[in-house]
mmCIF file with all atom_site columns, C-alpha atoms in Angstrom:
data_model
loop_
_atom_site.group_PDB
_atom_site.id
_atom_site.type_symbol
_atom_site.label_atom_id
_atom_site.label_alt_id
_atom_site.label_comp_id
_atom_site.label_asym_id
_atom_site.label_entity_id
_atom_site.label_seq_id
_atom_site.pdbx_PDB_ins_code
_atom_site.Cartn_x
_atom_site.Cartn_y
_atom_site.Cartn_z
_atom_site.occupancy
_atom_site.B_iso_or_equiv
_atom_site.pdbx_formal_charge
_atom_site.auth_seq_id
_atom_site.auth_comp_id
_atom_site.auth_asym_id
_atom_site.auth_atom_id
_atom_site.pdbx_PDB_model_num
ATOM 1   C CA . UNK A 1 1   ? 33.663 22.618  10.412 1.00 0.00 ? 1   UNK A CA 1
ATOM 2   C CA . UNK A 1 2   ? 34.575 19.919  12.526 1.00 0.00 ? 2   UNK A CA 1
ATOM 3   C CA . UNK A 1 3   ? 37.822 18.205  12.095 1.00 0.00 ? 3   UNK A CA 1
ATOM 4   C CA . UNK A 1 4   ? 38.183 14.384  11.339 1.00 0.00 ? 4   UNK A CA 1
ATOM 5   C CA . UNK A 1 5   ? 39.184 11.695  13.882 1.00 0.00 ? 5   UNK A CA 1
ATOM 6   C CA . UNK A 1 6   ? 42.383 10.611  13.462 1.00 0.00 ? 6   UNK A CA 1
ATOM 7   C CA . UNK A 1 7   ? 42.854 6.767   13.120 1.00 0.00 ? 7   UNK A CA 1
ATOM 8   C CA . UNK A 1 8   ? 43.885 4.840   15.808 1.00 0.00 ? 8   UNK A CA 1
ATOM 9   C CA . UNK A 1 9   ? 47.442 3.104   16.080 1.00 0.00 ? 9   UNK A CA 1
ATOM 10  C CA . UNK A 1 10  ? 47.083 -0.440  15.667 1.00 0.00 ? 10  UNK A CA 1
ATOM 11  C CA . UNK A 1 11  ? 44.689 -1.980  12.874 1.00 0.00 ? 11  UNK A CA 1
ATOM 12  C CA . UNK A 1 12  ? 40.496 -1.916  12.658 1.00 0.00 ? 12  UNK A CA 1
ATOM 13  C CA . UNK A 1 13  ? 40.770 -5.239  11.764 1.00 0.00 ? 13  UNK A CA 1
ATOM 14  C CA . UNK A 1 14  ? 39.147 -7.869  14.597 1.00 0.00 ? 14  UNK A CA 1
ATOM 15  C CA . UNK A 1 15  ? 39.116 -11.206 13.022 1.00 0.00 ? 15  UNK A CA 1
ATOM 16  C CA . UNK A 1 16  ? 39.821 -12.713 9.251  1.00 0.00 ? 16  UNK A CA 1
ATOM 17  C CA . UNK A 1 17  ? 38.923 -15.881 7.582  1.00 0.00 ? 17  UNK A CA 1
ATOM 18  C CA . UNK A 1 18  ? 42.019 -16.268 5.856  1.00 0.00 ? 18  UNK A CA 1
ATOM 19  C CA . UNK A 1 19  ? 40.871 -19.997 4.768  1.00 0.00 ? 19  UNK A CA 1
ATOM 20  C CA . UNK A 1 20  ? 37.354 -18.570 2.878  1.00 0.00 ? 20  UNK A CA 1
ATOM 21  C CA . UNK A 1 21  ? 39.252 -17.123 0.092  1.00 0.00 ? 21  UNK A CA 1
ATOM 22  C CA . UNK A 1 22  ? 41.499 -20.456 -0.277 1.00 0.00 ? 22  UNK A CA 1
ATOM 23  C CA . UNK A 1 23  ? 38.146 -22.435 -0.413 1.00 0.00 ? 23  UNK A CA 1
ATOM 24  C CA . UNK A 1 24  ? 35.904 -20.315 -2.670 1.00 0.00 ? 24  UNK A CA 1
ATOM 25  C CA . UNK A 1 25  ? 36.264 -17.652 -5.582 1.00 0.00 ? 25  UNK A CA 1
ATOM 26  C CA . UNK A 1 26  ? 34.897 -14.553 -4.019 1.00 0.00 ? 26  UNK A CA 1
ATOM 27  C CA . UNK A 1 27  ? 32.509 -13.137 -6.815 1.00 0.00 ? 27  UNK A CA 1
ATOM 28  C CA . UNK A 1 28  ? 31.038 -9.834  -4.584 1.00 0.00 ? 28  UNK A CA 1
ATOM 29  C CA . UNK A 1 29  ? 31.021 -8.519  -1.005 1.00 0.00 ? 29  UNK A CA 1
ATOM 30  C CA . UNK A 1 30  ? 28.947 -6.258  0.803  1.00 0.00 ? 30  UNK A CA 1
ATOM 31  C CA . UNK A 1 31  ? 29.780 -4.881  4.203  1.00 0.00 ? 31  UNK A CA 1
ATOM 32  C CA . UNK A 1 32  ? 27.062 -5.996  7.036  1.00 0.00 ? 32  UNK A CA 1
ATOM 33  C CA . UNK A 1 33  ? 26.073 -4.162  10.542 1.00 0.00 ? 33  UNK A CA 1
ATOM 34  C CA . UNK A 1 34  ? 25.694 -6.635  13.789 1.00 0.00 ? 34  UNK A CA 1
ATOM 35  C CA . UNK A 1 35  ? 23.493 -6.746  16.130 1.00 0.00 ? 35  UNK A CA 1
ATOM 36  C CA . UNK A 1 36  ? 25.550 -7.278  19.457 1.00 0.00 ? 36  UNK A CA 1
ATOM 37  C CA . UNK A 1 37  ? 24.841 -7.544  22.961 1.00 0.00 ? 37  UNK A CA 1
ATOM 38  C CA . UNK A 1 38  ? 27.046 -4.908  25.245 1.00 0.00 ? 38  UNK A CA 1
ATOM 39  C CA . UNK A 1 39  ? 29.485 -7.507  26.821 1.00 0.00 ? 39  UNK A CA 1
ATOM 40  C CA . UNK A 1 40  ? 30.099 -8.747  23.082 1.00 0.00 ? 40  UNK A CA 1
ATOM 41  C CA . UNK A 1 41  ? 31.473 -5.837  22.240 1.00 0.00 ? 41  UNK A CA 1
ATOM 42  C CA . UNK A 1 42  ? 33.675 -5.525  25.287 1.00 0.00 ? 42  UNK A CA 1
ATOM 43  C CA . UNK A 1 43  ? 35.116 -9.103  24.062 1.00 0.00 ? 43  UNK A CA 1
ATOM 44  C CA . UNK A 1 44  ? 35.559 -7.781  20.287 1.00 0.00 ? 44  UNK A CA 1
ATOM 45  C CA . UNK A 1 45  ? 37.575 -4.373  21.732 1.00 0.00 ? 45  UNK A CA 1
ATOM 46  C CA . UNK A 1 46  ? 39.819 -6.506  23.328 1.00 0.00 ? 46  UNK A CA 1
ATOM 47  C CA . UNK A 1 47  ? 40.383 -9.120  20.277 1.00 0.00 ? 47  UNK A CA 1
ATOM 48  C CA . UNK A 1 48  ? 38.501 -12.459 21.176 1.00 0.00 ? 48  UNK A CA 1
ATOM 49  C CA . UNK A 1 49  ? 36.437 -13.095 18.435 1.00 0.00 ? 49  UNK A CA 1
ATOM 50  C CA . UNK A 1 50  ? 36.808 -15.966 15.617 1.00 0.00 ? 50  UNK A CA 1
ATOM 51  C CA . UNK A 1 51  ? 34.804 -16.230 12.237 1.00 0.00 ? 51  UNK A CA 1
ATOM 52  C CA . UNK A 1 52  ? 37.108 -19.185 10.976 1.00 0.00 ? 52  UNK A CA 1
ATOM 53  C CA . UNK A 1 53  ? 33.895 -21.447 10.587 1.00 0.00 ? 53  UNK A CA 1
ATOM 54  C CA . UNK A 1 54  ? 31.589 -19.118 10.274 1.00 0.00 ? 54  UNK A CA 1
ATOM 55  C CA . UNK A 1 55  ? 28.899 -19.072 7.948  1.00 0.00 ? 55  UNK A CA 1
ATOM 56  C CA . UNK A 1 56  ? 25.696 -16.940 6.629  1.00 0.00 ? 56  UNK A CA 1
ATOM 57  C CA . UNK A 1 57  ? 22.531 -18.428 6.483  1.00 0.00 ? 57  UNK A CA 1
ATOM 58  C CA . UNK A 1 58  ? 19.591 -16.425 5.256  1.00 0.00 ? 58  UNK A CA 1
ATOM 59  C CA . UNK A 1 59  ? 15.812 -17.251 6.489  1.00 0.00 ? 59  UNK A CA 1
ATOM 60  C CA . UNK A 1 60  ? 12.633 -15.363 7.197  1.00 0.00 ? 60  UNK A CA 1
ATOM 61  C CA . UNK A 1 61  ? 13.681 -12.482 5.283  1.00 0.00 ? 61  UNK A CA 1
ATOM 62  C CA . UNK A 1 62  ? 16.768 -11.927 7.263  1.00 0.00 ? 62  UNK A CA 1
ATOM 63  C CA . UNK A 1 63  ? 20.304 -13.148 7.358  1.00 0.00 ? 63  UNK A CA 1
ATOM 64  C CA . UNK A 1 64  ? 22.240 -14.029 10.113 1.00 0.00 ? 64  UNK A CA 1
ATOM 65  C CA . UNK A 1 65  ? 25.746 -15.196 11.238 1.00 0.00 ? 65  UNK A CA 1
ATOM 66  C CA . UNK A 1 66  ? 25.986 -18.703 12.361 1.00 0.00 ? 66  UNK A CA 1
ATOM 67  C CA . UNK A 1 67  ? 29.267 -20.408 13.913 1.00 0.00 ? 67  UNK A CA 1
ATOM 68  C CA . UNK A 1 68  ? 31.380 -17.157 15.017 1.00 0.00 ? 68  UNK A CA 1
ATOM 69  C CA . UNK A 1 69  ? 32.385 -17.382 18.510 1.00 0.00 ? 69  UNK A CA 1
ATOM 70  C CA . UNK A 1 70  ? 33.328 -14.517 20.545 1.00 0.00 ? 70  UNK A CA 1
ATOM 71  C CA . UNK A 1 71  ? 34.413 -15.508 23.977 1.00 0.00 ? 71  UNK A CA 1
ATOM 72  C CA . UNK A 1 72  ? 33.372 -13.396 27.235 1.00 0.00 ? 72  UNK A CA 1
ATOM 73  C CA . UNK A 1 73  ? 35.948 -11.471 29.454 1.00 0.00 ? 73  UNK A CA 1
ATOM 74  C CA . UNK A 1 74  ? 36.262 -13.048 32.505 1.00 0.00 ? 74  UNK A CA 1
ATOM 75  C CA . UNK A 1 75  ? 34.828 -9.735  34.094 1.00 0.00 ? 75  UNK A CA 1
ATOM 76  C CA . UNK A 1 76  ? 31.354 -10.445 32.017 1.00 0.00 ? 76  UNK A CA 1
ATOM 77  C CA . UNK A 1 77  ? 28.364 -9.336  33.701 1.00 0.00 ? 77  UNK A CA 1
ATOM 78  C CA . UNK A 1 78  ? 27.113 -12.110 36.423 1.00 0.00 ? 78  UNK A CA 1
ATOM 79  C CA . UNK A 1 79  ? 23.051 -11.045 35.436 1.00 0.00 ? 79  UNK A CA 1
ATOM 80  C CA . UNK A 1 80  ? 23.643 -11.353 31.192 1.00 0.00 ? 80  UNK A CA 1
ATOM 81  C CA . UNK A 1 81  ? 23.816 -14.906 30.229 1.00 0.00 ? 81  UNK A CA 1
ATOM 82  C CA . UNK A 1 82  ? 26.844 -15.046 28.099 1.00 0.00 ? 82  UNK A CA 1
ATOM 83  C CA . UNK A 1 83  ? 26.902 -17.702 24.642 1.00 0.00 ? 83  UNK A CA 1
ATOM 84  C CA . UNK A 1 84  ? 30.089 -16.940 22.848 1.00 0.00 ? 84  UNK A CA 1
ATOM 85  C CA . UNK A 1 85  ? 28.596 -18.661 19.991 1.00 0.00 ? 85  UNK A CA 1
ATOM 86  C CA . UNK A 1 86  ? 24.910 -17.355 19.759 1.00 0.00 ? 86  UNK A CA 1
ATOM 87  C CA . UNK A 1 87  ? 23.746 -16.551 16.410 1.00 0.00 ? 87  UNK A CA 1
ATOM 88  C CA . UNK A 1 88  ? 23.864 -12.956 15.354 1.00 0.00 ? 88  UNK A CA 1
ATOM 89  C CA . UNK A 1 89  ? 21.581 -10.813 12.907 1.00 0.00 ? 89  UNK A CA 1
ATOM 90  C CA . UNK A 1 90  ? 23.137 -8.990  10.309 1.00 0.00 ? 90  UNK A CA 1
ATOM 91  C CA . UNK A 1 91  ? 21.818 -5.858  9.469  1.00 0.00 ? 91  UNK A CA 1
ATOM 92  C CA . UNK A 1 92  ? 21.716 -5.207  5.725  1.00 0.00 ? 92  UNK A CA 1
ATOM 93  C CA . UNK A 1 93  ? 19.942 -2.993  3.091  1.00 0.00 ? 93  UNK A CA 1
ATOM 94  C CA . UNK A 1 94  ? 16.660 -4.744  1.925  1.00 0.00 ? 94  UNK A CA 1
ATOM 95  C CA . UNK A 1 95  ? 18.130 -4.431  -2.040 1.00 0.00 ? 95  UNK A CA 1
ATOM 96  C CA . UNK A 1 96  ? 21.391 -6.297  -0.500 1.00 0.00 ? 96  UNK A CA 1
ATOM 97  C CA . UNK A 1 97  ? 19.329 -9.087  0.895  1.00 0.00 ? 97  UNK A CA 1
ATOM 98  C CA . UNK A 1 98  ? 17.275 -9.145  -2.030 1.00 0.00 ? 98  UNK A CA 1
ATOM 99  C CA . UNK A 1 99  ? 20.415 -9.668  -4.237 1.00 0.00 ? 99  UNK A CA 1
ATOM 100 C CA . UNK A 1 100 ? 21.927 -12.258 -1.688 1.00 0.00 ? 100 UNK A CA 1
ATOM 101 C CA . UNK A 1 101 ? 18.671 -14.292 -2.167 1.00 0.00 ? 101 UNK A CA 1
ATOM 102 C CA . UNK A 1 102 ? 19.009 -14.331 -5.879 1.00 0.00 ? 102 UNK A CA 1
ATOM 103 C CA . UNK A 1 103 ? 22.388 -15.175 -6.109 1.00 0.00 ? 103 UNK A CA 1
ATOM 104 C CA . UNK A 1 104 ? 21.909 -18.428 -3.440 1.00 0.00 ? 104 UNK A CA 1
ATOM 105 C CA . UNK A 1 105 ? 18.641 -19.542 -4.779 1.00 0.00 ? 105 UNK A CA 1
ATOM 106 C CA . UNK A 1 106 ? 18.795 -19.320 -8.316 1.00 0.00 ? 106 UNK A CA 1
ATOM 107 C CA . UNK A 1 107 ? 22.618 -19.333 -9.087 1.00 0.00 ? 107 UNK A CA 1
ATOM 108 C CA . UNK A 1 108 ? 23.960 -21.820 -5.976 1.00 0.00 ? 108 UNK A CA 1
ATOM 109 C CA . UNK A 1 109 ? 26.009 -19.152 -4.828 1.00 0.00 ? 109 UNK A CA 1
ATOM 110 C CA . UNK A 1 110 ? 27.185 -19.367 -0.851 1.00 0.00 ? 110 UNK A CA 1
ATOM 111 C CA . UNK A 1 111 ? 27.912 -16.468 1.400  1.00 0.00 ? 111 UNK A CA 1
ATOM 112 C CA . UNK A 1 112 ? 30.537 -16.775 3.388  1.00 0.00 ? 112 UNK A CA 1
ATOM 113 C CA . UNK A 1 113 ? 32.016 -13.946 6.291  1.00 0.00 ? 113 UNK A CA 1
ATOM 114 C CA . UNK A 1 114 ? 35.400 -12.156 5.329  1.00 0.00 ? 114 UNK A CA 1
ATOM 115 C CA . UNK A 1 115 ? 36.027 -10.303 8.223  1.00 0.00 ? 115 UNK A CA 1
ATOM 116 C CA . UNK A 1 116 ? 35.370 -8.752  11.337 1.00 0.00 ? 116 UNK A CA 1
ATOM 117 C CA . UNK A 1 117 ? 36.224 -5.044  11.261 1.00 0.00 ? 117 UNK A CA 1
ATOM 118 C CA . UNK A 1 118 ? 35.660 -2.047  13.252 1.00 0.00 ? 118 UNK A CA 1
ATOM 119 C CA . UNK A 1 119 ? 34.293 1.305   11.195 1.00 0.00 ? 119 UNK A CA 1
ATOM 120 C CA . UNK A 1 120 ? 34.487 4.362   13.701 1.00 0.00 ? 120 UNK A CA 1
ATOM 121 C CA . UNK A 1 121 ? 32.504 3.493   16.468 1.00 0.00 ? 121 UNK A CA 1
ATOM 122 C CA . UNK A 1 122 ? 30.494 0.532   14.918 1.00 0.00 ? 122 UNK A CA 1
ATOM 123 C CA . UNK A 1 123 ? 31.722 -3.588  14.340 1.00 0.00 ? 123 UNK A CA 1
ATOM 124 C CA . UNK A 1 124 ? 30.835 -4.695  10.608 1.00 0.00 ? 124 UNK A CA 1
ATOM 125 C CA . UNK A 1 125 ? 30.959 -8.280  8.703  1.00 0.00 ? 125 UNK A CA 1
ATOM 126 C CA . UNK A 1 126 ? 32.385 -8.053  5.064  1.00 0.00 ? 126 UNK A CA 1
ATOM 127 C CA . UNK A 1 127 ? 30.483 -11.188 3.913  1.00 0.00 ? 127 UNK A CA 1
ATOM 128 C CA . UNK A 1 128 ? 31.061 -12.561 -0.206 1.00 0.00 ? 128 UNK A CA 1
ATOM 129 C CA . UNK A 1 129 ? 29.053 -14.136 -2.178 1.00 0.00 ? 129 UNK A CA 1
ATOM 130 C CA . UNK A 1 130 ? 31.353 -17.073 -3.374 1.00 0.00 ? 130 UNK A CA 1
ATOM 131 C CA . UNK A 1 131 ? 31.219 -20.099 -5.736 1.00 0.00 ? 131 UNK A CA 1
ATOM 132 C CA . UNK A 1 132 ? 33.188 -23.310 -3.897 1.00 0.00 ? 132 UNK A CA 1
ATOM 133 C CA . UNK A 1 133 ? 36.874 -24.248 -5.608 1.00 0.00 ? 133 UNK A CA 1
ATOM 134 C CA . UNK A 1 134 ? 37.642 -27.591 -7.167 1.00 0.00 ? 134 UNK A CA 1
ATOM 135 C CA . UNK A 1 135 ? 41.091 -29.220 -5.798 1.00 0.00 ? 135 UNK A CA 1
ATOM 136 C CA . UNK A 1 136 ? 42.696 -28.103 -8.952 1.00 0.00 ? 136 UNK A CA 1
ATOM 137 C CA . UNK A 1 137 ? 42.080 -24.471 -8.408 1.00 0.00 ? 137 UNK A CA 1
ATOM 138 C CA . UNK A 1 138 ? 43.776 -24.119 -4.933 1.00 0.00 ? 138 UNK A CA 1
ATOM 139 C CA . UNK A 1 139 ? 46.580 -26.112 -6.578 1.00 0.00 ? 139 UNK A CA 1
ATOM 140 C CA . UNK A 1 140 ? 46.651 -23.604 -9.219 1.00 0.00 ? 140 UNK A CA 1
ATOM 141 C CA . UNK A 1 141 ? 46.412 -20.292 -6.546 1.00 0.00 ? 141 UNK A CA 1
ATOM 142 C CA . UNK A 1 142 ? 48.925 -21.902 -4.665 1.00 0.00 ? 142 UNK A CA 1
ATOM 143 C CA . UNK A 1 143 ? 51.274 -22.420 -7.538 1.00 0.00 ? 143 UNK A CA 1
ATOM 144 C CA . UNK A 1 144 ? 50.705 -18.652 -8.729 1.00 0.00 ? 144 UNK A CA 1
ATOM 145 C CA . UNK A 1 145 ? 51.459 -16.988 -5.042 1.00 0.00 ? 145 UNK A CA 1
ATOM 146 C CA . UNK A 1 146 ? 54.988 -19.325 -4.713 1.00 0.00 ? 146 UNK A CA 1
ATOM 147 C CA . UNK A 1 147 ? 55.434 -18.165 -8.327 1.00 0.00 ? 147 UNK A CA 1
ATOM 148 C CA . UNK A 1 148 ? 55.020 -14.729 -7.288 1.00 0.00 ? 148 UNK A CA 1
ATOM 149 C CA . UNK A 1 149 ? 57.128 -14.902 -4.426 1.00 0.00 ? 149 UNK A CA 1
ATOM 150 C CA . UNK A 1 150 ? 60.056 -16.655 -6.134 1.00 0.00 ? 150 UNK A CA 1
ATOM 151 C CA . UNK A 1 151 ? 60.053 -13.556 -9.078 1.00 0.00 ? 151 UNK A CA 1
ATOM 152 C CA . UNK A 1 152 ? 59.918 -10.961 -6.367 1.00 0.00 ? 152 UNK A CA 1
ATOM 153 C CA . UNK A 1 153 ? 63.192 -13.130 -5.176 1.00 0.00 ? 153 UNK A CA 1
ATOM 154 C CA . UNK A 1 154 ? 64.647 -13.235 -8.673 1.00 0.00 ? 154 UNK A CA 1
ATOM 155 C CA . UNK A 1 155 ? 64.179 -9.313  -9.082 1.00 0.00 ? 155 UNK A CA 1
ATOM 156 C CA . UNK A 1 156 ? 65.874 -8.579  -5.624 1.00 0.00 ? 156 UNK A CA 1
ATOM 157 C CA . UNK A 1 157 ? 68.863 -10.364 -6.473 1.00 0.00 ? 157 UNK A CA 1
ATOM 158 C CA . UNK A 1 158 ? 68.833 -9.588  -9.799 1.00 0.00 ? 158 UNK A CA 1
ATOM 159 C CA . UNK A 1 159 ? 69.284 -5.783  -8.889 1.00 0.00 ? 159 UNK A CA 1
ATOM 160 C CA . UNK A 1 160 ? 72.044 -6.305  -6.951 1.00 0.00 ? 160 UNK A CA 1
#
């Protein structure tokens, strides 16, 4: 039996898009493969990559990640043109894209990108499938998480 790797210090996490789930209820997420070139990867290892306004799109069969940007070390290869923001293919099961094509076409669902995240060796996309929010519903998640914060406040010095 072989033993398991133990997890690195630090976190797998490369990038987030902290303002997707202010902007959209997130209804279901599936975890994506990418198809990289080598010197993106390089850049990912050592943390430059942003999927802030990043979005799926899904054509021909295939989806693919539009809008990340993932900036070159300075070290990039001189012979590999490098485009920080070229758009990349996500790999997914053919049921998964199937479902994703449903739920946009039919139901006027959006997919949006979660986060960047490494799994062992390999980079993966959580992407949702998300509705957008009204005005009033960020209002309303905004109220709940200060209401949150101010009980957890309340308890602490209540125990005292």
């Amino acid at each position: 039996m072989t033993k398991k790797k133990a997890h690195k210090p630090g976190s797998a996490t490369i990038a987030q898009n902290k303002r997707a789930r202010h902007e959209y209820f997130i209804e279901e997420e599936f975890e994506a493969g990418l198809s990289l070139q080598g010197w993106e990867v390089k850049s990912m290892r050592a943390g430059k990559a942003n999927i802030s306004d990043s979005y799926i799109l899904l054509r021909d069969g295939e989806a693919y990640l539009f809008g990340a940007t993932i900036q070159p070390l300075l070290g990039a290869s001189t012979h590999v043109v490098c485009d920080p923001t070229r758009n990349r293919k996500l790999l997914l099961k053919q049921r998964e894209l199937d479902s994703l094509y449903g739920r946009v076409n039919r139901e006027g669902y959006t997919v949006v990108a979660l986060s960047l995240y490494w799994k062992n060796a390999w980079a993966k996309l959580k992407i949702g499938v998300a509705k957008g929010k009204k005005e009033h519903d960020k209002r309303d998640d905004i109220k709940d998480r200060e209401w949150k914060l101010d009980k957890a406040r309340i308890m602490k010095h209540a125990n005292r």
